[in-house]
Structure formats: structure tokens, C-alpha cells
């Protein structure tokens, strides 16, 4: 306190409460920009979008309240249905998204030759923009692209990877997986550093084989990381594939690589159905909120994360 | 058991072979882009797999000037630098307030900022776009700077709050001593102390802003950032792969350089980001 020693208790108290008020004022002043940005560009738009989703707004004509018609439309809209089916197809491969990075991380943790280098290189595609990765693979996977040229050189017939619905979705899946698995490796490596080394050593001294140690010691102790990685991957599939879809396949052929986030963008822009897009957004939000809740539960259960 | 150890070593050596192949695939795009950028279009069409025998820089020149990548590059630099500086400023003052000062509703306000993580751009695409238009920020670089800050902010605030909370109590008590000097405490004490966290956040946010395409497509429609320009180049020159490759090399170069120099910060920061963000 700057109050001189000779001051009375009352004036000290006054100064203290004055400085507490100043502290409060400053705290709110310092928080104002962050709160303003978050409220104006995210929280308020969320409420506004909720309102828009019950109208027939197009951006030109005045809009009317139409109840849940946009949500009803979604149920019968084949494009929306396809986007959900595509998402479920991608999510069906979730075990691979989790397991492969885990295996790679355990191998690196056990001292595979070149492990340090692998860790850095595996992560490299994750720092490149999805636009750059998408452009490269769009060229590589074309019918006259270098992947088919390579297959031709070893005697395999060319496939129109991005031109037919099944292979286009598989290509999207593969490229997204390839560009993000390094992140999973990093998450598992962070988790592995908490696995008790003496337990692994004790099992080894008891004569356990390597696969037994993996199965009974290492992998069970990684359970929180496995759960966490599954949730993060799901969030990624739902909200971080726009750039890749945009340049790799543009959602096609047809709707075979359209995911909800890409459909939202199409409906609001090209198809000029912003109210319908807002309704799809709201459904996506409900899923995101559920996943966030799951993520918080996993994280609060495991304080070491 | 030396026998078991030897067997394990052999198993690890065998595992390292497919792992090395996977690692090669991760650097393949760099090779692909650089190699094709150095070819003439004719050379590419004749042999898509070969090395560039007669390297030429013509594609770079054309991509940079005639395809307007120079303009897009400047847009991206201005927007990224602006957004990163704004992000660092806002997250550092918020983190200081949330971690070091006492005031009512502190936890609630922190929760509001973090809760917005549940609202990615896709969830508010339509109303966000209308908000940007209503505020007259559409097609302005400042509009994109503010938008990036709004969307990448919560994680940065979280990081700064966590970092400042980890500082010794005496420093925080010292910050509370005289109410009138909070701004000086922030400037002279908190900002220099926060350097490690600010550097990590600066690098991560540079990656996010430079690589973004969706927010940029909405906000900056006329001027184009580099990634939007690359996506357009991909669409316009479907047959001129060497030209596109040159554009890709130019667009990725800053990020590759950043990764080579700051690999440690990026790797540790993104792991934390994935866990918390």
C-alpha cells in the first residue's frame, strides 16, 4: 500500500476499497476487446442464426417466419442426407484414425531407429494449408495425373480416383488422414510420457513378450488419450475439411464428397438459401456442443491432460 | 533377458522400414511441387514422373506477376501480420486480467470466452457474414483481420491465462499493489514475462491465418488472400500443372521456412492446442 504508516485504519480501508475498485475497472477494461469480439462475431451470430433458421430469408426479399419448415426440408433433402451418410462413412473409419497414430507413437516411444526424425516429418503435412495439399492431390490423383502414371509404370490400370463417387470419397478420406495423422502421433507421444516406465520394465522382467506388454500395459494406460483422440478426430471431420473439399473435389462428383460444412457453404452462397443453411448450421451446433461436453468430461476426468 | 532385448531391437528395425516410407510420403508434396514448378508445361505432359531436366524459372515469374500472386501475397502478409499482432495484444491483456486481477464474474467471463470454441465458423456462417456486412467490414482487410482475431482468440486467451496463472504469486501480488498503474504493470512486467507464450501463439496464429480459406472467402471477396488465389488458380489453370506448382511453392514457402526454424514451438504448441482447443 502507498498509504503512509501514520494513517488511521479507516483511511487505509478507504484506500484499499478504492484500489480494489480501480482493479475491477481495469480488469473489465482489459477484458472488453476479447468479450466484444467473441460476442459480436460468434455468440450474437449464433442467436441470430437460430432466428434466421425459422424464416425464409434470402437476403433480398423481406423474410417471413415459417416455423420448422427448413428443418423439415433437411430431412427430405437428398443432398443433406448424402452429406450425413458421407460423414458417417468417414467416422466409421475412426478406429484407424486413432489406432495407427497410436501404434506409430508407441514405436517411436520405444526407440525405433529414426524416431525423432519421423516425428518431425509426420507432422509436416499438418502445417501446410489444406488448399495446398488439396491442390497437389487434385493434380496427383487426376485420371492423367502422376499417381496413375506411377501405377501404369508398375502395370496397374488407371483409375479415375476423383471422378467416381466411391473412389472420390476414399481419396478425400485418405488425403485428410494423411495430412493429420502426425497430429495424432504427437498427442499419443505426449500421453506416452505419462506411462509408468517401471511397470513396463517389471512386465519385461517377468518374461512378458513385446505384444503382451503393448496389449496389457501400454494400451490400457493410454485409454484417456484414445478417448480424447477419438473426440478430437470427430470434431476435425465435422469442422476442418472445408478447404480440402473445396479444392480437391468441390464436393463431387454429385454429392459424393459433400459434408455438412460444405453444404452449408453451398446453400448460403451459390444456392442462395441462407435460411436453410442456417438450419443445417444449427444442427451442426447441437453436435458440436455435445462433443465439447464429451471433451470437457474426458479432460476433467484425466487431470494429467 | 538379453535375448528378448535383441528380438525387440530387430522388430523395431523392421518397423522402421514402413515408417520411413510413410515419412517419405510426407515430404513428397514438397518434391512434387518444386520438381514440377521447374518444368515447362510440355515437359510435364511428356513425362509426369521425371525430374526436371531443363529447369526453368518461367513458371515462378508468370505465377508471381501475370497470375497476380504478388497482390495476393501482399494481402496475406498484411492480414496475417495484422491479425497476429491484434491477437497477441488482446489475448495478453485478457490473460493478464483473468489470471492476475480480482473482480466479480471472473470465472463467468472466462467461461464465455472459452465457450465460443463450440461455435466454429460453419455454425454461424450465414449470420456471421451478415454481421460483417452490417458493420461495413466486408471486402476490407481490416474486416478480415478482425474476423481472424474473433475466431482464433479463445485458444490464445486460454494459453495466456494459463501461462500468467503459472507465474509466482509475488509477481501477481505486485501487480495488484497500485491500482493506477495496471497498464504499466502489463507493459513493463507482464508483456516481457509472457514472451515464451507469446512467441508460441504468434507462430501458431500465423499458421492459422496464413492457411485459412473459408473465412477469407467470405470476408475478402474482391481482393483475395493467397490461399483463395491458389484455389482459383487451381480452377483456372487445370491444364498448366507447372504454373500451379510454382504458385504452390510460393504460397507454402513462408510456412515451410517457419516450420524449419520453429519446429519445436510449433510441435509443442499444436499438441497443446489439440488438447485444449
Coordinates of C-alpha atoms in Angstrom, one line a residue:
Chain A
X1 CA 0.0 0.0 0.0
X2 CA 1.1 3.5 -0.7
X3 CA -0.7 4.7 2.4
X4 CA 1.8 6.2 4.9
X5 CA 2.2 4.5 8.3
X6 CA 0.7 7.3 10.3
X7 CA -2.7 7.0 8.6
X8 CA -5.8 5.8 10.5
X9 CA -7.4 2.4 9.9
X10 CA -10.4 4.0 8.3
X11 CA -8.4 5.8 5.7
X12 CA -6.4 2.7 4.9
X13 CA -9.7 0.8 4.4
X14 CA -10.9 3.6 2.1
X15 CA -7.7 3.4 0.1
X16 CA -8.0 -0.4 -0.1
X17 CA -11.5 -0.3 -1.4
X18 CA -10.6 2.5 -3.8
X19 CA -7.7 0.4 -5.2
X20 CA -10.0 -2.6 -5.4
X21 CA -12.4 -0.6 -7.5
X22 CA -9.6 0.5 -9.7
X23 CA -8.5 -3.1 -10.1
X24 CA -12.1 -4.0 -11.1
X25 CA -12.3 -1.2 -13.6
X26 CA -9.0 -2.1 -15.2
X27 CA -9.9 -5.8 -15.4
X28 CA -13.1 -5.1 -17.2
X29 CA -11.4 -2.6 -19.5
X30 CA -8.7 -5.2 -20.3
X31 CA -11.3 -7.9 -21.0
X32 CA -13.5 -5.7 -23.1
X33 CA -11.9 -6.2 -26.5
X34 CA -11.9 -10.0 -26.2
X35 CA -15.5 -10.1 -25.0
X36 CA -16.6 -7.7 -27.7
X37 CA -15.0 -9.8 -30.4
X38 CA -16.4 -13.1 -29.2
X39 CA -19.9 -11.7 -28.5
X40 CA -20.2 -9.7 -31.7
X41 CA -18.8 -12.3 -34.1
X42 CA -19.7 -15.6 -32.5
X43 CA -22.2 -15.6 -29.7
X44 CA -24.6 -13.0 -31.2
X45 CA -24.4 -14.6 -34.7
X46 CA -25.3 -17.9 -33.1
X47 CA -28.5 -16.5 -31.7
X48 CA -29.2 -14.6 -34.9
X49 CA -28.6 -17.8 -36.9
X50 CA -31.1 -19.6 -34.7
X51 CA -33.7 -16.9 -35.6
X52 CA -32.9 -17.0 -39.3
X53 CA -33.3 -20.8 -39.4
X54 CA -37.0 -20.3 -38.8
X55 CA -37.5 -17.9 -41.7
X56 CA -37.5 -18.0 -45.5
X57 CA -34.8 -15.3 -45.7
X58 CA -32.9 -15.0 -49.0
X59 CA -31.2 -11.7 -48.3
X60 CA -33.2 -9.8 -50.9
X61 CA -36.9 -10.1 -50.2
X62 CA -38.3 -9.4 -46.7
X63 CA -38.3 -12.7 -44.7
X64 CA -41.2 -14.4 -43.0
X65 CA -41.5 -16.8 -40.1
X66 CA -42.0 -20.3 -41.5
X67 CA -41.6 -22.4 -38.3
X68 CA -39.6 -25.5 -38.6
X69 CA -40.0 -25.8 -42.4
X70 CA -36.3 -25.6 -43.0
X71 CA -35.6 -28.4 -40.6
X72 CA -38.4 -30.5 -42.2
X73 CA -36.8 -29.7 -45.6
X74 CA -33.4 -31.0 -44.4
X75 CA -34.9 -34.4 -43.5
X76 CA -36.2 -34.9 -47.1
X77 CA -33.3 -33.2 -48.9
X78 CA -31.2 -35.8 -50.6
X79 CA -28.1 -33.5 -50.6
X80 CA -28.3 -33.2 -46.8
X81 CA -28.9 -36.9 -46.4
X82 CA -25.9 -37.6 -48.6
X83 CA -23.7 -35.3 -46.5
X84 CA -24.7 -37.1 -43.4
X85 CA -24.1 -40.5 -44.9
X86 CA -20.7 -39.3 -46.1
X87 CA -19.9 -38.1 -42.6
X88 CA -20.9 -41.4 -41.1
X89 CA -18.7 -43.2 -43.6
X90 CA -15.7 -41.1 -42.6
X91 CA -16.5 -41.6 -38.9
X92 CA -16.8 -45.4 -39.4
X93 CA -13.0 -45.3 -40.1
X94 CA -12.4 -43.6 -36.7
X95 CA -10.7 -46.7 -35.2
X96 CA -7.9 -46.4 -37.9
X97 CA -7.6 -42.6 -37.3
X98 CA -6.9 -43.5 -33.6
X99 CA -5.1 -46.8 -33.8
X100 CA -2.5 -46.0 -36.5
X101 CA -1.1 -42.9 -34.8
X102 CA -1.1 -44.7 -31.5
X103 CA 1.0 -47.6 -32.9
X104 CA 3.4 -45.2 -34.6
X105 CA 3.7 -43.2 -31.3
X106 CA 4.4 -46.3 -29.3
X107 CA 7.1 -47.4 -31.8
X108 CA 8.7 -44.0 -31.6
X109 CA 8.5 -44.1 -27.9
X110 CA 10.2 -47.5 -27.8
X111 CA 13.1 -46.1 -29.7
X112 CA 12.5 -47.1 -33.3
X113 CA 15.6 -46.1 -35.4
X114 CA 15.0 -42.6 -36.8
X115 CA 12.1 -42.0 -34.5
X116 CA 12.9 -38.3 -33.8
X117 CA 13.1 -37.6 -37.5
X118 CA 9.8 -39.5 -38.2
X119 CA 8.1 -37.4 -35.5
X120 CA 9.0 -34.1 -37.1
X121 CA 8.4 -35.3 -40.7
X122 CA 5.0 -36.9 -39.9
X123 CA 3.8 -33.7 -38.5
X124 CA 4.9 -31.6 -41.5
X125 CA 1.7 -32.1 -43.7
X126 CA -0.3 -30.7 -40.8
X127 CA 1.3 -27.3 -41.0
X128 CA 0.5 -26.9 -44.8
X129 CA -2.8 -25.3 -45.8
X130 CA -5.5 -27.7 -46.8
X131 CA -5.6 -25.6 -50.0
X132 CA -2.1 -26.5 -50.9
X133 CA -2.5 -30.2 -50.0
X134 CA -5.8 -30.3 -51.9
X135 CA -4.3 -28.7 -55.0
X136 CA -1.4 -31.1 -55.0
X137 CA -3.5 -34.2 -54.6
X138 CA -6.1 -32.9 -57.1
X139 CA -3.3 -32.9 -59.7
X140 CA -1.7 -36.2 -58.5
X141 CA -5.0 -38.2 -58.4
X142 CA -6.4 -37.0 -61.7
X143 CA -7.0 -39.5 -64.4
X144 CA -3.9 -38.2 -66.3
X145 CA -2.1 -37.4 -63.0
X146 CA 1.1 -38.8 -61.7
X147 CA -0.4 -41.5 -59.4
X148 CA -1.9 -43.2 -62.4
X149 CA 1.3 -42.7 -64.3
X150 CA 3.1 -44.4 -61.5
X151 CA 0.6 -47.3 -61.4
X152 CA 0.9 -47.6 -65.2
X153 CA 4.7 -47.9 -64.8
X154 CA 4.2 -50.9 -62.5
X155 CA 1.5 -52.4 -64.7
X156 CA -1.7 -51.4 -62.9
X157 CA -4.7 -50.0 -64.8
X158 CA -5.5 -46.3 -64.3
X159 CA -8.4 -45.4 -62.1
X160 CA -10.4 -42.1 -62.2
X161 CA -9.8 -41.5 -58.4
X162 CA -11.6 -38.2 -58.1
X163 CA -14.2 -39.0 -60.9
X164 CA -16.3 -41.8 -59.4
X165 CA -18.2 -41.5 -56.2
X166 CA -16.7 -44.3 -54.2
X167 CA -13.0 -43.6 -55.0
X168 CA -13.6 -39.8 -54.6
X169 CA -14.8 -40.2 -51.0
X170 CA -12.0 -42.7 -50.4
X171 CA -9.4 -40.2 -51.8
X172 CA -10.8 -37.4 -49.6
X173 CA -10.6 -39.7 -46.6
X174 CA -7.0 -40.8 -47.4
X175 CA -5.7 -37.3 -48.1
X176 CA -7.3 -35.9 -44.9
X177 CA -5.9 -38.8 -42.9
X178 CA -2.5 -38.5 -44.4
X179 CA -2.4 -34.7 -43.6
X180 CA -3.5 -35.1 -40.0
X181 CA -2.2 -38.4 -38.6
X182 CA 1.0 -36.6 -37.5
X183 CA -1.1 -34.6 -35.0
X184 CA -2.4 -37.9 -33.6
X185 CA 1.2 -39.2 -33.2
X186 CA 2.1 -36.0 -31.2
X187 CA -0.9 -36.4 -28.9
X188 CA -0.1 -40.0 -28.2
X189 CA 3.6 -39.3 -27.6
X190 CA 2.5 -36.7 -25.0
X191 CA 0.3 -39.3 -23.4
X192 CA 3.1 -42.0 -23.5
X193 CA 5.4 -39.8 -21.5
X194 CA 3.0 -40.4 -18.6
X195 CA 3.0 -44.2 -18.8
X196 CA 5.0 -45.6 -15.8
X197 CA 8.2 -46.9 -17.2
X198 CA 8.8 -49.3 -14.2
X199 CA 5.6 -51.1 -15.0
X200 CA 6.8 -51.8 -18.5
X201 CA 10.2 -52.8 -17.1
X202 CA 8.6 -55.1 -14.5
X203 CA 6.5 -56.8 -17.1
X204 CA 9.6 -57.3 -19.3
X205 CA 11.5 -58.9 -16.4
X206 CA 8.5 -61.2 -15.8
X207 CA 9.2 -62.5 -19.2
X208 CA 6.2 -60.8 -21.0
X209 CA 6.5 -60.6 -24.8
X210 CA 6.5 -57.3 -26.5
X211 CA 3.0 -57.7 -27.8
X212 CA 1.8 -58.7 -24.4
X213 CA 3.3 -55.5 -22.9
X214 CA 1.6 -53.5 -25.5
X215 CA -1.8 -55.1 -25.0
X216 CA -1.8 -55.3 -21.2
X217 CA 0.3 -52.5 -20.0
X218 CA 0.8 -49.7 -22.5
X219 CA -2.5 -49.5 -24.4
X220 CA -4.8 -49.7 -21.3
X221 CA -2.9 -46.8 -19.7
X222 CA -3.4 -44.8 -22.9
X223 CA -7.2 -45.1 -22.6
X224 CA -7.8 -41.4 -21.8
X225 CA -5.7 -40.4 -24.8
X226 CA -7.6 -42.8 -27.0
X227 CA -10.9 -41.4 -26.0
X228 CA -9.6 -37.9 -26.4
X229 CA -8.1 -38.6 -29.8
X230 CA -11.5 -40.0 -31.0
X231 CA -13.3 -36.9 -29.9
X232 CA -10.8 -34.5 -31.5
X233 CA -10.8 -36.5 -34.7
X234 CA -14.6 -36.4 -34.9
X235 CA -14.5 -32.6 -34.4
X236 CA -11.9 -32.4 -37.1
X237 CA -14.1 -34.4 -39.6
X238 CA -17.0 -32.1 -38.9
X239 CA -15.4 -28.7 -39.0
X240 CA -11.9 -28.8 -40.6
X241 CA -12.4 -30.3 -44.0
X242 CA -13.8 -27.4 -45.9
X243 CA -10.6 -26.3 -47.5
X244 CA -9.7 -29.8 -48.7
X245 CA -13.1 -30.4 -50.2
X246 CA -13.1 -27.0 -51.8
X247 CA -10.0 -27.7 -53.9
X248 CA -9.8 -31.5 -54.1
X249 CA -13.3 -32.4 -55.2
X250 CA -15.6 -29.4 -54.8
X251 CA -18.0 -31.8 -53.1
X252 CA -18.4 -34.0 -56.2
X253 CA -18.9 -35.9 -58.3
X254 CA -22.5 -35.2 -57.5
X255 CA -22.7 -35.0 -53.7
X256 CA -20.3 -37.9 -53.1
X257 CA -17.8 -35.9 -51.2
X258 CA -20.1 -33.2 -49.7
X259 CA -20.0 -32.9 -46.0
X260 CA -22.4 -30.8 -43.9
X261 CA -19.9 -27.9 -43.6
X262 CA -19.5 -27.8 -47.4
X263 CA -23.3 -28.0 -47.9
X264 CA -23.8 -25.0 -45.5
X265 CA -21.4 -23.0 -47.7
X266 CA -23.1 -24.1 -50.9
X267 CA -26.6 -23.3 -49.7
X268 CA -25.7 -19.9 -48.3
X269 CA -23.7 -18.8 -51.4
X270 CA -24.2 -20.5 -54.7
X271 CA -27.7 -21.8 -54.0
X272 CA -28.8 -18.7 -52.2
X273 CA -30.7 -20.5 -49.4
X274 CA -29.2 -18.8 -46.3
X275 CA -32.1 -19.7 -44.0
X276 CA -31.8 -23.3 -44.9
X277 CA -28.0 -23.1 -44.5
X278 CA -28.7 -21.6 -41.0
X279 CA -30.9 -24.5 -40.1
X280 CA -28.2 -27.0 -41.1
X281 CA -25.7 -24.9 -39.1
X282 CA -27.9 -25.2 -36.0
X283 CA -28.0 -29.0 -36.3
X284 CA -24.2 -29.0 -36.6
X285 CA -24.0 -26.8 -33.5
X286 CA -26.0 -29.3 -31.4
X287 CA -23.5 -32.0 -32.4
X288 CA -20.5 -29.7 -31.6
X289 CA -21.9 -28.8 -28.2
X290 CA -22.4 -32.5 -27.4
X291 CA -18.8 -33.2 -28.5
X292 CA -17.5 -30.2 -26.4
X293 CA -19.3 -31.6 -23.4
X294 CA -17.7 -35.0 -24.0
X295 CA -14.3 -33.4 -24.4
X296 CA -14.6 -31.5 -21.2
X297 CA -15.7 -34.6 -19.3
X298 CA -12.8 -36.6 -20.6
X299 CA -10.4 -33.8 -19.8
X300 CA -11.7 -33.2 -16.3
X301 CA -11.6 -37.0 -15.5
X302 CA -7.9 -37.0 -16.5
X303 CA -6.2 -34.1 -14.9
X304 CA -2.8 -35.0 -16.5
X305 CA -4.1 -33.9 -19.9
Chain B
X1 CA 16.9 -61.0 -20.7
X2 CA 19.3 -60.0 -23.5
X3 CA 17.5 -62.4 -26.0
X4 CA 14.2 -60.5 -25.6
X5 CA 16.0 -57.2 -26.0
X6 CA 17.7 -58.3 -29.2
X7 CA 14.4 -59.6 -30.6
X8 CA 12.7 -56.3 -29.7
X9 CA 15.5 -54.4 -31.4
X10 CA 15.1 -56.4 -34.6
X11 CA 11.4 -55.8 -34.5
X12 CA 11.9 -52.1 -34.2
X13 CA 14.4 -52.1 -37.1
X14 CA 11.8 -53.9 -39.2
X15 CA 9.1 -51.5 -38.2
X16 CA 11.3 -48.6 -39.2
X17 CA 11.1 -49.6 -42.8
X18 CA 7.3 -48.9 -43.4
X19 CA 7.7 -45.9 -41.1
X20 CA 10.4 -44.5 -43.3
X21 CA 8.2 -45.0 -46.4
X22 CA 5.4 -43.1 -44.6
X23 CA 7.9 -40.3 -43.8
X24 CA 8.9 -40.1 -47.4
X25 CA 5.3 -39.7 -48.4
X26 CA 5.0 -36.7 -46.0
X27 CA 7.8 -34.8 -47.8
X28 CA 6.7 -36.0 -51.3
X29 CA 4.4 -32.9 -51.8
X30 CA 7.4 -30.6 -51.5
X31 CA 9.3 -32.6 -54.0
X32 CA 6.3 -32.8 -56.3
X33 CA 5.6 -29.1 -56.2
X34 CA 9.2 -27.9 -56.6
X35 CA 10.0 -30.5 -59.3
X36 CA 7.0 -29.7 -61.4
X37 CA 7.4 -25.9 -60.9
X38 CA 10.8 -26.2 -62.6
X39 CA 9.5 -28.0 -65.7
X40 CA 7.9 -26.5 -68.8
X41 CA 4.3 -27.5 -69.4
X42 CA 5.4 -29.5 -72.4
X43 CA 8.0 -31.4 -70.3
X44 CA 5.3 -32.2 -67.7
X45 CA 2.9 -33.5 -70.2
X46 CA 5.5 -35.7 -71.8
X47 CA 6.6 -37.3 -68.5
X48 CA 4.7 -36.6 -65.3
X49 CA 7.1 -38.5 -63.1
X50 CA 10.6 -37.5 -64.3
X51 CA 12.9 -35.0 -62.7
X52 CA 13.1 -31.5 -64.2
X53 CA 15.9 -32.0 -66.8
X54 CA 15.9 -28.4 -68.0
X55 CA 14.9 -26.4 -65.0
X56 CA 13.2 -23.1 -65.8
X57 CA 12.0 -20.3 -63.5
X58 CA 9.5 -19.0 -66.0
X59 CA 6.6 -20.5 -64.1
X60 CA 7.5 -18.6 -61.0
X61 CA 7.7 -15.4 -62.9
X62 CA 4.3 -16.0 -64.5
X63 CA 2.6 -17.1 -61.3
X64 CA 4.0 -14.1 -59.4
X65 CA 3.1 -11.5 -62.0
X66 CA 0.5 -12.5 -64.6
X67 CA -1.5 -14.7 -62.2
X68 CA -1.5 -11.9 -59.6
X69 CA 0.1 -13.9 -56.8
X70 CA 2.1 -10.9 -55.9
X71 CA -1.0 -9.0 -55.0
X72 CA -2.5 -11.9 -53.1
X73 CA 0.8 -12.5 -51.3
X74 CA 0.8 -8.9 -50.0
X75 CA -2.9 -9.2 -48.9
X76 CA -2.0 -12.4 -47.0
X77 CA 1.1 -10.8 -45.4
X78 CA -0.9 -7.7 -44.3
X79 CA -3.8 -9.6 -43.0
X80 CA -1.7 -12.2 -41.2
X81 CA 0.6 -9.7 -39.6
X82 CA -2.3 -7.5 -38.6
X83 CA -4.3 -10.4 -37.1
X84 CA -1.4 -11.9 -35.3
X85 CA -0.4 -8.6 -33.6
X86 CA -4.1 -7.9 -32.7
X87 CA -4.4 -11.5 -31.3
X88 CA -1.3 -11.2 -29.2
X89 CA -2.3 -7.8 -27.8
X90 CA -5.9 -8.8 -27.0
X91 CA -5.0 -12.2 -25.6
X92 CA -2.2 -10.8 -23.5
X93 CA -4.3 -8.1 -21.8
X94 CA -7.2 -10.5 -21.3
X95 CA -4.9 -13.2 -19.9
X96 CA -3.4 -10.6 -17.5
X97 CA -6.8 -9.6 -16.2
X98 CA -8.1 -13.1 -15.9
X99 CA -5.0 -14.5 -14.2
X100 CA -3.8 -11.7 -12.1
X101 CA -6.7 -9.4 -11.2
X102 CA -9.6 -9.9 -8.8
X103 CA -13.1 -8.8 -9.9
X104 CA -16.7 -10.1 -9.8
X105 CA -17.8 -12.6 -12.5
X106 CA -14.2 -13.5 -13.4
X107 CA -15.0 -17.2 -13.9
X108 CA -18.1 -16.5 -15.9
X109 CA -16.4 -14.1 -18.3
X110 CA -13.6 -16.7 -18.8
X111 CA -16.2 -19.3 -19.5
X112 CA -18.0 -17.1 -22.0
X113 CA -14.7 -16.7 -24.0
X114 CA -13.9 -20.4 -23.9
X115 CA -17.5 -21.5 -24.7
X116 CA -17.2 -19.7 -28.1
X117 CA -14.9 -22.6 -29.0
X118 CA -18.1 -24.6 -29.6
X119 CA -19.1 -22.1 -32.3
X120 CA -16.8 -22.7 -35.3
X121 CA -17.3 -20.6 -38.4
X122 CA -19.5 -23.2 -40.1
X123 CA -22.1 -23.0 -37.3
X124 CA -22.5 -19.2 -37.8
X125 CA -21.7 -18.9 -41.5
X126 CA -24.8 -17.0 -42.5
X127 CA -25.3 -14.6 -39.6
X128 CA -21.5 -14.0 -39.3
X129 CA -21.5 -13.0 -43.0
X130 CA -24.4 -10.6 -42.4
X131 CA -22.7 -9.2 -39.3
X132 CA -19.6 -8.4 -41.3
X133 CA -21.7 -6.7 -44.0
X134 CA -23.7 -4.8 -41.4
X135 CA -20.5 -3.5 -39.8
X136 CA -19.3 -2.4 -43.3
X137 CA -16.3 -4.7 -42.9
X138 CA -16.9 -6.9 -46.0
X139 CA -14.1 -6.6 -48.6
X140 CA -11.8 -4.8 -46.3
X141 CA -8.5 -6.2 -45.0
X142 CA -9.3 -4.8 -41.5
X143 CA -12.5 -6.8 -41.6
X144 CA -10.6 -10.0 -42.2
X145 CA -8.1 -9.1 -39.5
X146 CA -10.9 -8.6 -37.0
X147 CA -12.6 -11.8 -38.1
X148 CA -9.5 -13.9 -37.7
X149 CA -8.9 -12.4 -34.3
X150 CA -12.5 -13.2 -33.3
X151 CA -12.2 -16.9 -34.4
X152 CA -8.7 -17.6 -33.2
X153 CA -8.9 -15.7 -30.0
X154 CA -10.3 -18.1 -27.4
X155 CA -7.4 -20.5 -27.6
X156 CA -4.9 -17.6 -27.3
X157 CA -6.7 -16.2 -24.3
X158 CA -6.7 -19.6 -22.7
X159 CA -3.0 -20.0 -23.2
X160 CA -2.1 -16.6 -21.9
X161 CA -4.3 -17.0 -18.8
X162 CA -2.8 -20.4 -18.1
X163 CA 0.7 -19.0 -18.6
X164 CA 0.2 -16.0 -16.3
X165 CA -1.5 -18.2 -13.7
X166 CA 1.7 -20.2 -13.5
X167 CA 3.8 -17.2 -12.6
X168 CA 5.0 -16.8 -8.9
X169 CA 2.3 -15.4 -6.6
X170 CA 4.6 -12.4 -5.6
X171 CA 4.5 -11.1 -9.2
X172 CA 0.8 -11.2 -9.3
X173 CA 0.6 -9.5 -5.8
X174 CA 2.9 -6.9 -7.0
X175 CA 0.7 -6.2 -10.0
X176 CA -2.2 -5.5 -7.5
X177 CA -0.3 -3.1 -5.3
X178 CA -1.2 0.1 -7.0
X179 CA -4.5 0.3 -9.0
X180 CA -3.4 3.3 -11.0
X181 CA -0.5 1.5 -12.6
X182 CA -2.1 -1.6 -14.0
X183 CA -1.4 -0.6 -17.6
X184 CA 2.3 -0.1 -16.7
X185 CA 2.4 -3.4 -14.9
X186 CA 1.1 -5.0 -18.0
X187 CA 3.6 -3.2 -20.3
X188 CA 6.7 -3.4 -18.1
X189 CA 6.2 -6.7 -16.3
X190 CA 3.6 -9.0 -18.0
X191 CA 4.4 -8.4 -21.6
X192 CA 8.1 -9.2 -21.2
X193 CA 7.4 -12.2 -18.9
X194 CA 4.9 -13.5 -21.3
X195 CA 7.4 -13.7 -24.1
X196 CA 7.7 -17.5 -24.4
X197 CA 3.9 -18.0 -24.6
X198 CA 3.5 -15.0 -27.0
X199 CA 6.1 -16.4 -29.3
X200 CA 4.4 -19.8 -29.5
X201 CA 1.0 -18.1 -30.0
X202 CA 2.5 -15.8 -32.6
X203 CA 3.7 -18.8 -34.7
X204 CA 0.6 -20.8 -34.3
X205 CA -1.7 -18.0 -35.2
X206 CA 0.5 -17.2 -38.2
X207 CA -0.1 -20.7 -39.4
X208 CA -3.9 -20.5 -38.9
X209 CA -4.3 -17.1 -40.5
X210 CA -2.0 -17.8 -43.5
X211 CA -3.6 -21.2 -44.2
X212 CA -7.3 -20.2 -43.8
X213 CA -9.6 -20.2 -46.8
X214 CA -13.2 -20.3 -45.6
X215 CA -13.3 -17.0 -43.5
X216 CA -11.2 -15.3 -46.2
X217 CA -13.6 -16.5 -49.0
X218 CA -16.5 -14.8 -47.1
X219 CA -14.9 -11.6 -45.9
X220 CA -12.4 -10.6 -48.6
X221 CA -14.1 -11.5 -51.9
X222 CA -12.6 -8.9 -54.3
X223 CA -9.0 -8.8 -53.1
X224 CA -8.3 -12.5 -52.4
X225 CA -5.7 -13.8 -49.9
X226 CA -3.0 -16.2 -51.2
X227 CA -4.9 -19.4 -50.4
X228 CA -8.1 -18.2 -52.1
X229 CA -5.9 -17.1 -55.0
X230 CA -4.3 -20.6 -55.1
X231 CA -7.7 -22.3 -55.1
X232 CA -8.8 -20.0 -58.0
X233 CA -5.5 -20.7 -59.8
X234 CA -6.2 -24.5 -59.4
X235 CA -9.6 -23.9 -61.1
X236 CA -8.4 -21.7 -63.9
X237 CA -5.2 -23.5 -65.0
X238 CA -6.3 -27.1 -64.8
X239 CA -4.0 -28.0 -67.6
X240 CA -1.0 -26.0 -66.6
X241 CA 0.3 -28.0 -63.7
X242 CA 3.8 -26.4 -63.7
X243 CA 2.3 -23.0 -63.3
X244 CA 0.1 -24.2 -60.5
X245 CA 3.0 -25.9 -58.8
X246 CA 5.0 -22.7 -58.9
X247 CA 2.1 -20.9 -57.2
X248 CA 2.0 -23.7 -54.5
X249 CA 5.7 -23.3 -53.9
X250 CA 5.4 -19.6 -53.4
X251 CA 2.4 -20.0 -51.1
X252 CA 3.9 -22.7 -49.0
X253 CA 7.4 -21.2 -48.7
X254 CA 6.8 -18.9 -45.7
X255 CA 5.1 -21.8 -43.8
X256 CA 7.9 -24.3 -44.6
X257 CA 10.5 -21.8 -43.5
X258 CA 8.6 -21.1 -40.3
X259 CA 8.4 -24.9 -39.7
X260 CA 12.0 -25.4 -40.2
X261 CA 13.0 -22.7 -37.8
X262 CA 10.4 -23.0 -35.1
X263 CA 9.6 -26.7 -35.3
X264 CA 9.9 -27.1 -31.5
X265 CA 7.4 -24.4 -30.7
X266 CA 5.0 -25.5 -33.4
X267 CA 5.1 -29.1 -32.3
X268 CA 4.6 -28.5 -28.6
X269 CA 2.1 -25.7 -29.2
X270 CA -0.1 -27.6 -31.6
X271 CA -0.1 -30.6 -29.3
X272 CA -1.4 -28.3 -26.5
X273 CA -3.8 -26.7 -29.0
X274 CA -5.3 -30.0 -30.0
X275 CA -5.7 -31.0 -26.4
X276 CA -7.2 -27.8 -25.2
X277 CA -8.6 -26.2 -28.3

